[in-house]
Amino acid sequence: MFKEILRVILLLLALSSLQINAQTVPLVQGSTTDGKPFELGSLKGKVVLLMFWSTSCPVCRDKMPEIRQNHDGWAGKPFEVVLVSTDKRIKDLDDYEKVLARTVPMTARQVWLWSGDQSYKDNLGAHPSLPATYVIDKTGKIVGRYAGRIPAEAWDKISDLF
């Protein structure tokens, strides 16, 4: 009984965090997997797809080709993809990136961060299911939020924001 009550409380806290953050500019900062400093606020003026994911999440991995295709297709547009890995170990992310480097031509590199890095911070709260995706407009505000698969309408919404 106690565990069930605790689970409900945690879910309510996570949901209330999402409501608060929908009205604010999200904070995401840290070092990219390439070792460069990153702040989401520096992308104001661009539409951003921010996705929290894990290499152990089949749906997340399944969405990656679609994300790369849209990213590449919108090259030259004010659009950026920021991928935050929630993997427990950096090695899992490194191994995934090595496979990609050998198998997938990358014409333009997306921003990759690891949430386990000591420099990483965000104000978006917990993500009960992955992938957790946010669409951020050119002013830096969250205008869309998706849990699980990214629906086709999300891509339409993004293209309308350019």
Coordinates of C-alpha atoms in Angstrom, one line a residue:
M1 CA 0.0 0.0 0.0
F2 CA 2.8 2.4 0.9
K3 CA 4.7 1.7 -2.3
E4 CA 1.5 2.4 -4.3
I5 CA 1.0 5.7 -2.5
L6 CA 4.6 6.7 -3.0
R7 CA 4.3 5.8 -6.7
V8 CA 1.3 8.1 -7.1
I9 CA 3.0 10.9 -5.3
L10 CA 6.1 10.6 -7.5
L11 CA 4.0 10.5 -10.6
L12 CA 2.1 13.7 -9.5
L13 CA 5.4 15.4 -8.8
A14 CA 6.7 14.5 -12.2
L15 CA 3.5 15.7 -13.9
S16 CA 3.5 19.0 -11.9
S17 CA 7.1 19.6 -12.9
L18 CA 6.2 19.2 -16.6
Q19 CA 3.3 21.7 -16.2
I20 CA 5.6 24.3 -14.7
N21 CA 8.3 23.8 -17.3
A22 CA 5.8 24.1 -20.2
Q23 CA 5.6 27.8 -19.3
T24 CA 9.3 28.4 -18.8
V25 CA 12.4 28.3 -21.0
P26 CA 14.0 24.9 -20.4
L27 CA 17.5 24.7 -19.0
V28 CA 19.7 22.1 -20.5
Q29 CA 23.5 22.4 -20.2
G30 CA 26.6 20.4 -19.9
S31 CA 29.3 19.0 -22.2
T32 CA 28.6 17.3 -25.5
T33 CA 30.0 13.9 -26.1
D34 CA 32.6 15.7 -28.1
G35 CA 33.7 17.6 -25.0
K36 CA 32.3 21.0 -26.1
P37 CA 30.3 23.1 -23.6
F38 CA 26.6 23.3 -24.4
E39 CA 23.7 25.5 -23.3
L40 CA 20.2 25.1 -24.8
G41 CA 19.7 28.8 -24.4
S42 CA 22.4 29.4 -27.1
L43 CA 20.0 28.0 -29.7
K44 CA 17.4 30.8 -29.4
G45 CA 16.4 31.7 -32.9
K46 CA 16.2 28.0 -33.9
V47 CA 13.5 25.4 -33.5
V48 CA 14.8 22.6 -31.4
L49 CA 13.8 19.0 -31.0
L50 CA 15.1 17.9 -27.6
M51 CA 14.9 14.1 -27.0
F52 CA 15.8 12.2 -23.8
W53 CA 16.6 8.6 -24.8
S54 CA 18.6 5.5 -23.9
T55 CA 20.5 2.9 -25.9
S56 CA 18.5 0.3 -24.0
C57 CA 15.2 1.7 -25.3
P58 CA 14.1 0.0 -28.6
V59 CA 11.7 2.7 -29.5
C60 CA 14.4 5.3 -29.0
R61 CA 16.8 3.5 -31.3
D62 CA 14.0 2.9 -33.8
K63 CA 13.4 6.7 -34.0
M64 CA 17.0 7.7 -34.7
P65 CA 17.0 7.1 -38.5
E66 CA 13.8 9.3 -38.7
I67 CA 15.4 12.0 -36.6
R68 CA 18.6 12.0 -38.7
Q69 CA 16.6 12.1 -41.9
N70 CA 14.6 15.1 -40.8
H71 CA 17.7 16.8 -39.5
D72 CA 19.5 16.3 -42.7
G73 CA 16.4 17.2 -44.8
W74 CA 16.1 20.6 -43.0
A75 CA 19.8 21.5 -43.3
G76 CA 20.0 25.2 -43.8
K77 CA 16.8 25.8 -41.8
P78 CA 16.8 27.2 -38.3
F79 CA 16.5 23.7 -36.8
E80 CA 18.6 21.8 -34.3
V81 CA 18.4 18.3 -32.7
V82 CA 19.6 17.8 -29.2
L83 CA 19.8 14.2 -27.9
V84 CA 20.3 13.6 -24.2
S85 CA 21.3 10.0 -23.4
T86 CA 20.0 8.8 -20.0
D87 CA 22.2 5.7 -20.1
K88 CA 23.6 4.7 -16.8
R89 CA 27.1 4.1 -18.3
I90 CA 28.8 6.4 -20.8
K91 CA 30.3 3.3 -22.3
D92 CA 26.9 2.2 -23.6
L93 CA 26.5 5.6 -25.4
D94 CA 30.1 5.5 -26.7
D95 CA 29.6 1.9 -28.1
Y96 CA 26.4 3.1 -29.9
E97 CA 28.2 6.1 -31.4
K98 CA 31.0 3.9 -32.6
V99 CA 28.5 1.6 -34.5
L100 CA 26.8 4.7 -36.0
A101 CA 30.1 6.2 -37.1
R102 CA 30.9 3.0 -39.1
T103 CA 27.4 2.4 -40.5
V104 CA 25.6 5.7 -40.9
P105 CA 26.9 8.6 -43.0
M106 CA 26.4 11.8 -41.0
T107 CA 26.2 14.9 -43.1
A108 CA 25.5 17.1 -40.1
R109 CA 26.1 16.1 -36.6
Q110 CA 23.4 16.5 -33.9
V111 CA 24.2 17.7 -30.4
W112 CA 24.7 14.7 -28.1
L113 CA 24.8 15.0 -24.3
W114 CA 25.0 12.3 -21.6
S115 CA 22.9 13.1 -18.5
G116 CA 25.4 11.2 -16.3
D117 CA 28.2 13.8 -17.0
Q118 CA 29.1 15.8 -13.9
S119 CA 28.6 19.0 -15.8
Y120 CA 25.0 18.1 -17.0
K121 CA 22.0 20.0 -15.7
D122 CA 18.4 20.4 -16.7
N123 CA 15.1 21.7 -15.2
L124 CA 12.8 19.3 -16.9
G125 CA 12.4 16.8 -14.1
A126 CA 12.1 13.0 -14.4
H127 CA 11.1 11.3 -17.6
P128 CA 8.9 8.3 -16.7
S129 CA 9.0 6.9 -20.2
L130 CA 11.4 7.1 -23.0
P131 CA 11.8 8.6 -25.5
A132 CA 10.7 11.9 -23.9
T133 CA 10.7 14.6 -26.6
Y134 CA 10.2 18.3 -26.5
V135 CA 9.7 20.8 -29.3
I136 CA 11.1 24.2 -28.5
D137 CA 10.2 27.3 -30.6
K138 CA 12.6 30.0 -31.7
T139 CA 12.0 32.0 -28.5
G140 CA 13.1 29.0 -26.4
K141 CA 9.7 28.0 -25.0
I142 CA 8.3 24.4 -25.1
V143 CA 5.5 24.2 -27.6
G144 CA 5.2 20.4 -27.8
R145 CA 5.8 17.4 -25.6
Y146 CA 5.7 13.7 -26.5
A147 CA 6.2 10.5 -24.5
G148 CA 7.0 7.5 -26.5
R149 CA 7.0 7.5 -30.3
I150 CA 7.2 10.9 -32.0
P151 CA 3.9 11.3 -34.0
A152 CA 3.9 12.6 -37.6
E153 CA 2.1 15.7 -36.4
A154 CA 5.2 16.7 -34.4
W155 CA 7.2 17.0 -37.6
D156 CA 4.5 19.1 -39.1
K157 CA 4.5 21.3 -36.1
I158 CA 8.2 21.7 -36.3
S159 CA 8.1 22.7 -40.0
D160 CA 5.4 25.2 -39.2
L161 CA 7.7 26.9 -36.7
F162 CA 10.5 27.8 -39.1

